[in-house]
Amino acid sequence: MGDRSRLCSVWLGSETGILKGVSLSRKQAFNFCNMSHLSREQEVRALCWGDPAESELLVGSVDGSVKTFSVEKGSFTETRRCGDPADGCFSGLAVLSGSALVTCVESGTVRVWREDSGEPVTELHAGKNVSRMRQSPVHRHKVGTGGKENGLKIWDLEKPEQPVFTAKNLRDDWLDLRQPYWVRDLAFIPDSDRVVTCSGYHQVHVFDPSTPQRRPVLQLSFGEYPLTALSLAPGGNTVVVGNTHGQVAMLDLRTGLVCGALKGLSGGVRGLQCHPSQPVVASCGLDRFLRIHSLDDRRLQHKVYLKSRLNCLLLASRDPEDKGTVDGICQEVKEEDEEEDEVWDTMERVGDTGEQMKRKSTEEEEGEQQQKKKSKMKRKKGQD
Amino acid sequence: NFMSPEGAAKKSGADQEEVEVKMEKTEAEAAFPPTFSVSEIKNKQRRHLMFMKLKQEKRKQKIQLKKKKKKEREALGDKAPPKEVPKTIENQRVYDETTVDPEDEEVRFDEGTDEFSAYFNGLTNPKVLITTSDRPRGRTVKFCEQLATVIPNAHVYYRRGLALKRIIPQCIARNFTYLMVINEDRKVPNGLVLCHLPDGPTAHFKVSSVRLRKEMKRRGKDPTEHFPEVILNNFSTRLGHSIGRLFAALFPQDPQFVGRQVATFHNQRDFIFFRFHRYIFKNEKKVGIQELGPRFTLKLRSLQKGTFDSKFGEYEWVLKRHEMDACRRKFQL
């Protein structure tokens, strides 16, 4: 179990409560769950890394429990009760330094839990109907929340009484009617204080808390359907958004234009994440597929069928296509050498030929194969 | 000079090299394409003649080949190789990775606990509300009435311009399990929205080829009040399974069949054909069927999770014609 979980570079949570790990290099998907104890109560709503080294995953379910999954061991190590299912499902999960856990539920309560106690250390109320809570990657104690008719609020967890920044709604439109807004997803832009949000009314807003302007600094529009997921590309200037119809597009934050669309999804997008270093974006949704697109040429690189509807996903920071750790490969080579040595030891020595065979290790075999290939090529050229 | 290329070509359509050589000699062009094709003759009448000749030659060769094969087959008798199966689009269908494996536990759990589990566990009985778009005209009204005779426990209501999102909570309060809305365009039904209540998926179909009862030839008498059997053919992928269950939950479950009526939903190439028959077993092997009731074809356009909400609902599957038309052998249902 542990070796399978170490291979996985993409983790997904599904509606049936199964945590799925996908290894792209091997094109295999693994289910990490107890098949006899499946229930819809365990539906996974939020996923996040337990620590910066990415050796643990935190899985938040509908019934209010947060389970810790260890990537090394390949199994669930711990379960914590973090809230009541009556409050609503988890809309955000984050980890503070020092093994403190931040959870946010749909009714708007953001709680900080410590490992030892069953009661939250800090609690703050972010309004009603919070759809998403995200943690700033730079300042770990800052979180942003947003929801239906509940604007973006940035909170500092050390001072939970007042939000650091509250967004103001857009100006009334040309008929003097109030513009509705519904923040579905948000992201913190890494180099500055700015926050990008996408709304259920097919708009993307950028807010800048360092300026006195509380209204959005930039406003973009895409499509006609609610945008459900958002992710920042590594450059910092492009943002990838997905909507309920399965349309995924890259928008440029400087010009406000659509750079390109990523095709292939046929169902609503539930999770989107860009890889931190490679120009690759992973998307999952209600059509039960995980798709990996490359951001440069917008081609579909991988498509994996996972049999349940997918709610959220997490990408590992390492290269998604690498074939396991370096240690693993070295071990394999050493094992092969040892086995071969044993085989040749048991065989009878036939003068020189025995020694020659013994000397053959895997590297030499490879070298010979390469030489054979080269000679074959040469012969082919000669025939022409 | 005019006659020589034509004359040379007339000798035999298959002798391309000779024609090539002669063309070279007579026309002396610098760049010459290696193969001679009929489309290079500029004169329309001559080109037409050459093309006809080419076709006749090909047909002759084909017939000769067939005759030869038939002779060989007869000569071999029993030892002849089996006849080759002709390729059809259904034969060549690209294997869909979402095809449901009957023993898959995860899919079984998913289906066992989805929105239809109440029906399939025998806890609810279907109750269908059939309505149309606003101000329906002749054919649509008759179609609705006939559908109501086919589906047991169905009620037709006139749509007085009411919003669907407001009808749905009232239906749920009155224990309806399905809402069926037939959309009309130019006096002909052309769309169907099937919404499972209380929180089930909503499917939107395109309806075509509607034949009402009086247009059917050799039909039987009107359907009776017995519950029909349901036959679902060829719903193999995961999406197909969801749609199949959507149709199955329209009819009450009763393993003891009374009455000899059967409703068939046959899926072929992503089109779903609905037929309603009455059958009678003449003996162990022979069945007689007579078609009653309306017939129509459906094509799925979108499947939305949750009750009808076209603006803010989340879609599980949406028909994207240009993306899906890329491969003619790939089907979704």
mmCIF file of C-alpha atoms in Angstrom, chain A residues 24-382:
data_model
loop_
_atom_site.group_PDB
_atom_site.id
_atom_site.type_symbol
_atom_site.label_atom_id
_atom_site.label_comp_id
_atom_site.label_asym_id
_atom_site.label_seq_id
_atom_site.Cartn_x
_atom_site.Cartn_y
_atom_site.Cartn_z
ATOM 1 C CA LEU A 24 0.692 9.414 -14.376
ATOM 2 C CA SER A 25 3.905 7.747 -15.389
ATOM 3 C CA ARG A 26 2.392 4.326 -14.936
ATOM 4 C CA LYS A 27 -1.089 5.472 -16.011
ATOM 5 C CA GLN A 28 -2.690 3.784 -13.043
ATOM 6 C CA ALA A 29 -5.218 4.864 -10.494
ATOM 7 C CA PHE A 30 -5.439 3.484 -6.995
ATOM 8 C CA ASN A 31 -8.282 3.629 -4.516
ATOM 9 C CA PHE A 32 -7.318 4.147 -0.909
ATOM 10 C CA CYS A 33 -10.322 3.225 1.151
ATOM 11 C CA ASN A 34 -12.031 0.455 2.981
ATOM 12 C CA MET A 35 -14.451 -0.987 0.442
ATOM 13 C CA SER A 36 -16.768 -2.467 3.034
ATOM 14 C CA HIS A 37 -17.242 0.786 4.926
ATOM 15 C CA LEU A 38 -18.129 3.041 2.043
ATOM 16 C CA SER A 39 -20.925 5.481 2.572
ATOM 17 C CA ARG A 40 -22.104 8.751 1.108
ATOM 18 C CA GLU A 41 -21.451 10.343 4.476
ATOM 19 C CA GLN A 42 -17.783 10.051 3.762
ATOM 20 C CA GLU A 43 -18.005 12.124 0.623
ATOM 21 C CA VAL A 44 -14.751 13.992 0.334
ATOM 22 C CA ARG A 45 -15.216 17.738 0.168
ATOM 23 C CA ALA A 46 -11.821 19.192 0.848
ATOM 24 C CA LEU A 47 -8.254 18.046 0.429
ATOM 25 C CA CYS A 48 -5.049 19.670 1.489
ATOM 26 C CA TRP A 49 -1.462 18.778 2.248
ATOM 27 C CA GLY A 50 -0.772 18.124 5.898
ATOM 28 C CA ASP A 51 2.756 19.486 5.823
ATOM 29 C CA PRO A 52 5.067 21.315 3.418
ATOM 30 C CA ALA A 53 6.991 18.110 2.737
ATOM 31 C CA GLU A 54 3.774 16.619 1.330
ATOM 32 C CA SER A 55 3.960 13.400 3.227
ATOM 33 C CA GLU A 56 0.478 13.652 4.674
ATOM 34 C CA LEU A 57 -2.906 14.496 3.255
ATOM 35 C CA LEU A 58 -5.882 15.880 5.117
ATOM 36 C CA VAL A 59 -9.234 14.716 3.857
ATOM 37 C CA GLY A 60 -12.395 16.536 4.934
ATOM 38 C CA SER A 61 -15.687 14.653 4.618
ATOM 39 C CA VAL A 62 -19.327 15.608 4.659
ATOM 40 C CA ASP A 63 -19.958 14.223 8.138
ATOM 41 C CA GLY A 64 -17.540 16.704 9.638
ATOM 42 C CA SER A 65 -14.524 14.508 10.169
ATOM 43 C CA VAL A 66 -11.022 15.252 8.953
ATOM 44 C CA LYS A 67 -8.897 12.212 8.262
ATOM 45 C CA THR A 68 -5.132 12.199 7.955
ATOM 46 C CA PHE A 69 -3.703 10.010 5.231
ATOM 47 C CA SER A 70 -0.035 9.196 5.269
ATOM 48 C CA VAL A 71 1.545 8.953 1.834
ATOM 49 C CA GLU A 72 4.451 6.890 3.162
ATOM 50 C CA LYS A 73 2.331 4.226 4.762
ATOM 51 C CA GLY A 74 -0.538 4.374 2.295
ATOM 52 C CA SER A 75 -3.314 4.356 4.863
ATOM 53 C CA PHE A 76 -5.379 6.606 7.056
ATOM 54 C CA THR A 77 -3.637 7.298 10.307
ATOM 55 C CA GLU A 78 -5.953 9.573 12.220
ATOM 56 C CA THR A 79 -9.502 10.893 12.322
ATOM 57 C CA ARG A 80 -10.624 14.087 13.978
ATOM 58 C CA ARG A 81 -14.091 15.436 14.498
ATOM 59 C CA CYS A 82 -14.010 19.002 13.340
ATOM 60 C CA GLY A 83 -17.546 20.228 13.375
ATOM 61 C CA ASP A 84 -21.123 19.217 12.963
ATOM 62 C CA PRO A 85 -22.617 18.011 9.705
ATOM 63 C CA ALA A 86 -25.539 20.304 10.425
ATOM 64 C CA ASP A 87 -23.292 23.277 9.882
ATOM 65 C CA GLY A 88 -22.768 22.303 6.288
ATOM 66 C CA CYS A 89 -19.965 20.710 4.343
ATOM 67 C CA PHE A 90 -16.366 21.808 4.473
ATOM 68 C CA SER A 91 -15.638 24.638 2.139
ATOM 69 C CA GLY A 92 -11.987 24.964 3.022
ATOM 70 C CA LEU A 93 -9.217 23.179 4.803
ATOM 71 C CA ALA A 94 -5.776 24.507 5.607
ATOM 72 C CA VAL A 95 -2.864 23.798 7.849
ATOM 73 C CA LEU A 96 -1.031 26.279 10.004
ATOM 74 C CA SER A 97 2.517 25.837 11.134
ATOM 75 C CA GLY A 98 2.651 23.815 14.298
ATOM 76 C CA SER A 99 0.112 21.183 13.286
ATOM 77 C CA ALA A 100 -2.885 23.424 13.743
ATOM 78 C CA LEU A 101 -5.783 22.844 11.417
ATOM 79 C CA VAL A 102 -8.053 25.517 9.978
ATOM 80 C CA THR A 103 -11.491 24.454 8.779
ATOM 81 C CA CYS A 104 -14.312 26.415 7.284
ATOM 82 C CA VAL A 105 -17.869 25.180 6.868
ATOM 83 C CA GLU A 106 -20.618 26.435 4.632
ATOM 84 C CA SER A 107 -22.442 28.177 7.433
ATOM 85 C CA GLY A 108 -19.470 30.513 7.682
ATOM 86 C CA THR A 109 -17.641 29.453 10.821
ATOM 87 C CA VAL A 110 -13.889 29.329 10.482
ATOM 88 C CA ARG A 111 -12.250 27.349 13.265
ATOM 89 C CA VAL A 112 -8.655 26.684 14.220
ATOM 90 C CA TRP A 113 -8.091 23.312 15.876
ATOM 91 C CA ARG A 114 -5.083 22.127 17.759
ATOM 92 C CA GLU A 115 -4.093 18.510 17.942
ATOM 93 C CA ASP A 116 -4.772 17.892 21.574
ATOM 94 C CA SER A 117 -8.111 19.531 22.243
ATOM 95 C CA GLY A 118 -11.516 18.697 20.810
ATOM 96 C CA GLU A 119 -12.631 22.310 20.934
ATOM 97 C CA PRO A 120 -11.471 24.962 18.523
ATOM 98 C CA VAL A 121 -8.839 27.379 19.701
ATOM 99 C CA THR A 122 -10.081 30.258 17.592
ATOM 100 C CA GLU A 123 -13.430 30.715 15.976
ATOM 101 C CA LEU A 124 -14.608 33.435 13.684
ATOM 102 C CA HIS A 125 -17.757 33.964 11.686
ATOM 103 C CA ALA A 126 -17.389 34.939 8.077
ATOM 104 C CA GLY A 127 -21.030 35.529 7.277
ATOM 105 C CA LYS A 128 -23.442 32.993 5.838
ATOM 106 C CA ASN A 129 -23.061 30.702 2.813
ATOM 107 C CA VAL A 130 -19.314 30.610 2.520
ATOM 108 C CA SER A 131 -18.439 28.643 -0.609
ATOM 109 C CA ARG A 132 -14.673 28.746 -0.377
ATOM 110 C CA MET A 133 -11.867 29.427 2.030
ATOM 111 C CA ARG A 134 -8.261 29.527 0.919
ATOM 112 C CA GLN A 135 -5.000 30.124 2.691
ATOM 113 C CA SER A 136 -2.419 32.567 1.454
ATOM 114 C CA PRO A 137 0.715 30.643 0.437
ATOM 115 C CA VAL A 138 3.005 33.429 1.620
ATOM 116 C CA HIS A 139 1.431 34.511 4.911
ATOM 117 C CA ARG A 140 0.185 31.319 6.430
ATOM 118 C CA HIS A 141 -2.030 32.944 8.976
ATOM 119 C CA LYS A 142 -4.062 34.834 6.418
ATOM 120 C CA VAL A 143 -7.128 33.208 4.915
ATOM 121 C CA GLY A 144 -9.697 34.483 2.474
ATOM 122 C CA THR A 145 -13.372 33.522 2.442
ATOM 123 C CA GLY A 146 -16.166 34.175 -0.015
ATOM 124 C CA GLY A 147 -19.630 32.904 -0.779
ATOM 125 C CA LYS A 148 -23.093 33.584 -2.099
ATOM 126 C CA GLU A 149 -23.910 37.256 -1.480
ATOM 127 C CA ASN A 150 -20.952 37.136 0.875
ATOM 128 C CA GLY A 151 -18.095 39.124 -0.500
ATOM 129 C CA LEU A 152 -14.413 38.411 -0.280
ATOM 130 C CA LYS A 153 -13.063 38.870 3.235
ATOM 131 C CA ILE A 154 -9.427 38.390 4.163
ATOM 132 C CA TRP A 155 -8.913 37.374 7.777
ATOM 133 C CA ASP A 156 -5.804 37.301 9.901
ATOM 134 C CA LEU A 157 -6.152 34.346 12.217
ATOM 135 C CA GLU A 158 -4.175 35.977 14.936
ATOM 136 C CA LYS A 159 -6.685 38.815 15.124
ATOM 137 C CA PRO A 160 -9.988 37.102 14.521
ATOM 138 C CA GLU A 161 -12.371 39.899 15.377
ATOM 139 C CA GLN A 162 -12.217 41.982 12.242
ATOM 140 C CA PRO A 163 -11.356 40.999 8.713
ATOM 141 C CA VAL A 164 -8.225 42.623 7.355
ATOM 142 C CA PHE A 165 -9.977 43.405 4.083
ATOM 143 C CA THR A 166 -13.648 43.358 3.100
ATOM 144 C CA ALA A 167 -14.520 43.703 -0.533
ATOM 145 C CA LYS A 168 -17.205 46.093 -1.632
ATOM 146 C CA ASN A 169 -19.735 45.089 -4.223
ATOM 147 C CA LEU A 170 -19.526 46.371 -7.767
ATOM 148 C CA ARG A 171 -21.198 49.641 -8.634
ATOM 149 C CA ASP A 172 -24.889 49.401 -9.482
ATOM 150 C CA ASP A 173 -25.375 48.701 -13.156
ATOM 151 C CA TRP A 174 -26.801 51.046 -15.750
ATOM 152 C CA LEU A 175 -30.348 50.403 -14.503
ATOM 153 C CA ASP A 176 -29.316 51.298 -10.942
ATOM 154 C CA LEU A 177 -29.881 47.705 -9.911
ATOM 155 C CA ARG A 178 -27.681 45.990 -7.385
ATOM 156 C CA GLN A 179 -25.274 43.546 -9.011
ATOM 157 C CA PRO A 180 -25.493 40.080 -7.504
ATOM 158 C CA TYR A 181 -22.275 38.266 -6.686
ATOM 159 C CA TRP A 182 -21.350 34.785 -5.604
ATOM 160 C CA VAL A 183 -17.696 34.056 -4.919
ATOM 161 C CA ARG A 184 -17.098 30.441 -5.906
ATOM 162 C CA ASP A 185 -13.333 30.213 -5.758
ATOM 163 C CA LEU A 186 -10.394 32.447 -4.932
ATOM 164 C CA ALA A 187 -6.638 32.444 -5.093
ATOM 165 C CA PHE A 188 -3.868 34.591 -3.684
ATOM 166 C CA ILE A 189 -1.466 35.966 -6.277
ATOM 167 C CA PRO A 190 1.999 35.064 -4.977
ATOM 168 C CA ASP A 191 4.150 38.159 -5.451
ATOM 169 C CA SER A 192 1.759 40.720 -4.110
ATOM 170 C CA ASP A 193 -1.167 41.111 -1.808
ATOM 171 C CA ARG A 194 -3.736 40.699 -4.533
ATOM 172 C CA VAL A 195 -6.523 38.142 -4.608
ATOM 173 C CA VAL A 196 -8.313 36.767 -7.640
ATOM 174 C CA THR A 197 -11.885 35.494 -7.304
ATOM 175 C CA CYS A 198 -14.278 33.877 -9.706
ATOM 176 C CA SER A 199 -17.985 34.236 -9.318
ATOM 177 C CA GLY A 200 -21.157 32.338 -10.051
ATOM 178 C CA TYR A 201 -22.183 35.127 -12.395
ATOM 179 C CA HIS A 202 -19.374 34.290 -14.836
ATOM 180 C CA GLN A 203 -17.052 37.057 -13.702
ATOM 181 C CA VAL A 204 -13.471 37.125 -12.492
ATOM 182 C CA HIS A 205 -12.417 39.911 -10.122
ATOM 183 C CA VAL A 206 -9.014 40.944 -8.852
ATOM 184 C CA PHE A 207 -8.863 42.736 -5.508
ATOM 185 C CA ASP A 208 -5.879 44.627 -4.107
ATOM 186 C CA PRO A 209 -5.940 45.133 -0.322
ATOM 187 C CA SER A 210 -2.900 47.420 -0.410
ATOM 188 C CA THR A 211 -4.871 50.097 -2.254
ATOM 189 C CA PRO A 212 -7.670 52.001 -0.523
ATOM 190 C CA GLN A 213 -10.057 50.840 -3.255
ATOM 191 C CA ARG A 214 -12.258 48.081 -1.905
ATOM 192 C CA ARG A 215 -13.996 47.472 -5.220
ATOM 193 C CA PRO A 216 -12.367 45.080 -7.666
ATOM 194 C CA VAL A 217 -9.315 46.428 -9.420
ATOM 195 C CA LEU A 218 -9.939 44.302 -12.476
ATOM 196 C CA GLN A 219 -13.105 42.704 -13.778
ATOM 197 C CA LEU A 220 -13.248 40.020 -16.496
ATOM 198 C CA SER A 221 -16.067 37.963 -17.831
ATOM 199 C CA PHE A 222 -16.048 34.488 -19.338
ATOM 200 C CA GLY A 223 -18.894 32.481 -20.765
ATOM 201 C CA GLU A 224 -22.481 32.365 -19.617
ATOM 202 C CA TYR A 225 -22.335 29.786 -16.869
ATOM 203 C CA PRO A 226 -21.144 29.940 -13.266
ATOM 204 C CA LEU A 227 -17.402 29.621 -12.837
ATOM 205 C CA THR A 228 -16.734 26.950 -10.279
ATOM 206 C CA ALA A 229 -12.981 26.583 -10.090
ATOM 207 C CA LEU A 230 -9.948 28.774 -10.443
ATOM 208 C CA SER A 231 -6.226 28.265 -10.427
ATOM 209 C CA LEU A 232 -3.233 30.500 -10.963
ATOM 210 C CA ALA A 233 -0.668 29.540 -13.547
ATOM 211 C CA PRO A 234 2.978 29.600 -12.424
ATOM 212 C CA GLY A 235 3.748 32.776 -14.373
ATOM 213 C CA GLY A 236 1.414 34.794 -12.211
ATOM 214 C CA ASN A 237 -0.276 36.559 -15.097
ATOM 215 C CA THR A 238 -2.648 33.892 -16.295
ATOM 216 C CA VAL A 239 -5.481 32.302 -14.473
ATOM 217 C CA VAL A 240 -7.312 29.114 -15.471
ATOM 218 C CA VAL A 241 -11.062 28.986 -14.789
ATOM 219 C CA GLY A 242 -13.660 26.297 -15.267
ATOM 220 C CA ASN A 243 -17.428 26.521 -15.377
ATOM 221 C CA THR A 244 -20.396 24.216 -14.868
ATOM 222 C CA HIS A 245 -20.600 23.322 -18.537
ATOM 223 C CA GLY A 246 -17.105 21.897 -18.666
ATOM 224 C CA GLN A 247 -15.553 24.857 -20.414
ATOM 225 C CA VAL A 248 -12.053 25.538 -19.137
ATOM 226 C CA ALA A 249 -10.208 28.615 -20.305
ATOM 227 C CA MET A 250 -7.046 30.550 -19.602
ATOM 228 C CA LEU A 251 -7.533 34.261 -19.005
ATOM 229 C CA ASP A 252 -4.791 36.840 -19.050
ATOM 230 C CA LEU A 253 -4.954 39.138 -16.036
ATOM 231 C CA ARG A 254 -3.106 41.969 -17.686
ATOM 232 C CA THR A 255 -5.242 42.357 -20.794
ATOM 233 C CA GLY A 256 -8.456 40.725 -19.645
ATOM 234 C CA LEU A 257 -8.728 38.531 -22.711
ATOM 235 C CA VAL A 258 -9.158 34.807 -23.050
ATOM 236 C CA CYS A 259 -5.807 33.283 -24.026
ATOM 237 C CA GLY A 260 -7.224 29.956 -24.975
ATOM 238 C CA ALA A 261 -9.639 27.228 -24.051
ATOM 239 C CA LEU A 262 -8.830 23.715 -22.898
ATOM 240 C CA LYS A 263 -11.110 21.220 -24.546
ATOM 241 C CA GLY A 264 -12.239 17.837 -23.476
ATOM 242 C CA LEU A 265 -14.306 18.183 -20.355
ATOM 243 C CA SER A 266 -17.937 17.265 -20.744
ATOM 244 C CA GLY A 267 -19.162 17.880 -17.221
ATOM 245 C CA GLY A 268 -19.021 20.612 -14.613
ATOM 246 C CA VAL A 269 -15.541 21.404 -13.349
ATOM 247 C CA ARG A 270 -15.145 20.806 -9.634
ATOM 248 C CA GLY A 271 -11.399 20.974 -9.143
ATOM 249 C CA LEU A 272 -8.620 22.727 -11.017
ATOM 250 C CA GLN A 273 -5.005 23.040 -10.106
ATOM 251 C CA CYS A 274 -1.959 24.247 -11.952
ATOM 252 C CA HIS A 275 1.292 22.549 -11.186
ATOM 253 C CA PRO A 276 3.678 24.855 -9.245
ATOM 254 C CA SER A 277 6.641 24.401 -11.575
ATOM 255 C CA GLN A 278 5.553 22.652 -14.778
ATOM 256 C CA PRO A 279 3.163 24.274 -17.275
ATOM 257 C CA VAL A 280 0.534 21.672 -16.633
ATOM 258 C CA VAL A 281 -2.995 21.900 -15.268
ATOM 259 C CA ALA A 282 -5.076 19.108 -13.789
ATOM 260 C CA SER A 283 -8.864 19.240 -13.893
ATOM 261 C CA CYS A 284 -11.519 17.001 -12.486
ATOM 262 C CA GLY A 285 -15.251 17.175 -12.428
ATOM 263 C CA LEU A 286 -18.618 15.544 -12.578
ATOM 264 C CA ASP A 287 -17.849 13.582 -15.701
ATOM 265 C CA ARG A 288 -15.654 11.179 -13.676
ATOM 266 C CA PHE A 289 -12.428 11.889 -15.540
ATOM 267 C CA LEU A 290 -9.110 13.390 -14.486
ATOM 268 C CA ARG A 291 -7.573 15.354 -17.318
ATOM 269 C CA ILE A 292 -4.092 16.815 -17.503
ATOM 270 C CA HIS A 293 -3.603 19.545 -20.078
ATOM 271 C CA SER A 294 -0.403 21.309 -20.905
ATOM 272 C CA LEU A 295 -0.656 25.080 -20.665
ATOM 273 C CA ASP A 296 1.705 25.895 -23.537
ATOM 274 C CA ASP A 297 -0.018 24.179 -26.419
ATOM 275 C CA ARG A 298 -3.336 23.423 -24.680
ATOM 276 C CA ARG A 299 -3.177 19.759 -25.626
ATOM 277 C CA LEU A 300 -4.593 16.986 -23.518
ATOM 278 C CA GLN A 301 -1.709 15.013 -22.080
ATOM 279 C CA HIS A 302 -3.453 12.496 -19.872
ATOM 280 C CA LYS A 303 -6.998 11.354 -19.355
ATOM 281 C CA VAL A 304 -7.826 8.910 -16.582
ATOM 282 C CA TYR A 305 -11.263 7.398 -15.935
ATOM 283 C CA LEU A 306 -12.078 7.254 -12.242
ATOM 284 C CA LYS A 307 -15.413 5.703 -11.651
ATOM 285 C CA SER A 308 -17.006 8.207 -9.267
ATOM 286 C CA ARG A 309 -17.748 11.880 -9.559
ATOM 287 C CA LEU A 310 -14.759 13.845 -8.355
ATOM 288 C CA ASN A 311 -14.968 16.708 -5.923
ATOM 289 C CA CYS A 312 -11.479 18.007 -5.331
ATOM 290 C CA LEU A 313 -7.922 17.365 -6.345
ATOM 291 C CA LEU A 314 -4.368 17.978 -5.191
ATOM 292 C CA LEU A 315 -1.202 17.933 -7.213
ATOM 293 C CA ALA A 316 2.075 16.914 -5.719
ATOM 294 C CA SER A 317 4.845 19.451 -6.146
ATOM 295 C CA ARG A 318 7.218 17.010 -7.720
ATOM 296 C CA ASP A 319 7.292 16.328 -11.419
ATOM 297 C CA PRO A 320 4.024 14.588 -12.278
ATOM 298 C CA GLU A 321 5.628 12.278 -14.767
ATOM 299 C CA ASP A 322 8.569 11.055 -12.789
ATOM 300 C CA LYS A 323 8.678 7.343 -12.123
ATOM 301 C CA GLY A 324 8.985 7.230 -8.385
ATOM 302 C CA THR A 325 11.921 8.287 -6.236
ATOM 303 C CA VAL A 326 15.579 7.902 -7.155
ATOM 304 C CA ASP A 327 16.123 5.569 -4.212
ATOM 305 C CA GLY A 328 13.564 3.187 -5.582
ATOM 306 C CA ILE A 329 15.368 2.873 -8.908
ATOM 307 C CA CYS A 330 18.737 2.310 -7.270
ATOM 308 C CA GLN A 331 17.261 -0.400 -5.133
ATOM 309 C CA GLU A 332 15.817 -2.141 -8.148
ATOM 310 C CA VAL A 333 19.151 -2.112 -9.952
ATOM 311 C CA LYS A 334 20.978 -3.477 -6.935
ATOM 312 C CA GLU A 335 18.460 -6.247 -6.472
ATOM 313 C CA GLU A 336 18.798 -7.311 -10.069
ATOM 314 C CA ASP A 337 22.559 -7.412 -9.771
ATOM 315 C CA GLU A 338 22.385 -9.567 -6.693
ATOM 316 C CA GLU A 339 19.972 -12.026 -8.261
ATOM 317 C CA GLU A 340 22.068 -12.344 -11.350
ATOM 318 C CA ASP A 341 25.203 -12.930 -9.338
ATOM 319 C CA GLU A 342 23.508 -15.748 -7.475
ATOM 320 C CA VAL A 343 22.360 -17.369 -10.683
ATOM 321 C CA TRP A 344 25.805 -17.284 -12.201
ATOM 322 C CA ASP A 345 27.386 -18.514 -8.992
ATOM 323 C CA THR A 346 25.328 -21.658 -9.034
ATOM 324 C CA MET A 347 26.149 -22.383 -12.674
ATOM 325 C CA GLU A 348 29.182 -24.468 -13.567
ATOM 326 C CA ARG A 349 32.239 -22.678 -14.691
ATOM 327 C CA VAL A 350 33.095 -23.390 -18.299
ATOM 328 C CA GLY A 351 36.497 -21.740 -18.515
ATOM 329 C CA ASP A 352 36.529 -18.198 -19.885
ATOM 330 C CA THR A 353 32.898 -17.981 -20.881
ATOM 331 C CA GLY A 354 31.827 -18.183 -17.225
ATOM 332 C CA GLU A 355 33.861 -15.127 -16.324
ATOM 333 C CA GLN A 356 32.588 -13.165 -19.270
ATOM 334 C CA MET A 357 29.010 -13.879 -18.308
ATOM 335 C CA LYS A 358 29.645 -12.907 -14.707
ATOM 336 C CA ARG A 359 31.030 -9.564 -15.735
ATOM 337 C CA LYS A 360 27.839 -8.703 -17.565
ATOM 338 C CA SER A 361 25.845 -6.353 -15.400
ATOM 339 C CA THR A 362 22.725 -4.512 -16.488
ATOM 340 C CA GLU A 363 24.739 -1.489 -17.580
ATOM 341 C CA GLU A 364 26.884 -3.504 -19.894
ATOM 342 C CA GLU A 365 23.890 -5.215 -21.379
ATOM 343 C CA GLU A 366 22.387 -1.848 -22.093
ATOM 344 C CA GLY A 367 25.595 -0.665 -23.649
ATOM 345 C CA GLU A 368 25.733 -3.707 -25.862
ATOM 346 C CA GLN A 369 22.160 -3.249 -26.897
ATOM 347 C CA GLN A 370 22.906 0.326 -27.861
ATOM 348 C CA GLN A 371 25.895 -0.824 -29.850
ATOM 349 C CA LYS A 372 23.777 -3.455 -31.549
ATOM 350 C CA LYS A 373 21.248 -0.818 -32.434
ATOM 351 C CA LYS A 374 23.968 1.404 -33.834
ATOM 352 C CA SER A 375 25.357 -1.396 -35.940
ATOM 353 C CA LYS A 376 21.888 -2.227 -37.219
ATOM 354 C CA MET A 377 21.429 1.391 -38.213
ATOM 355 C CA LYS A 378 24.749 1.360 -40.013
ATOM 356 C CA ARG A 379 23.807 -1.762 -41.912
ATOM 357 C CA LYS A 380 20.523 -0.245 -42.982
ATOM 358 C CA LYS A 381 22.265 2.821 -44.274
ATOM 359 C CA GLY A 382 24.640 0.622 -46.234
#
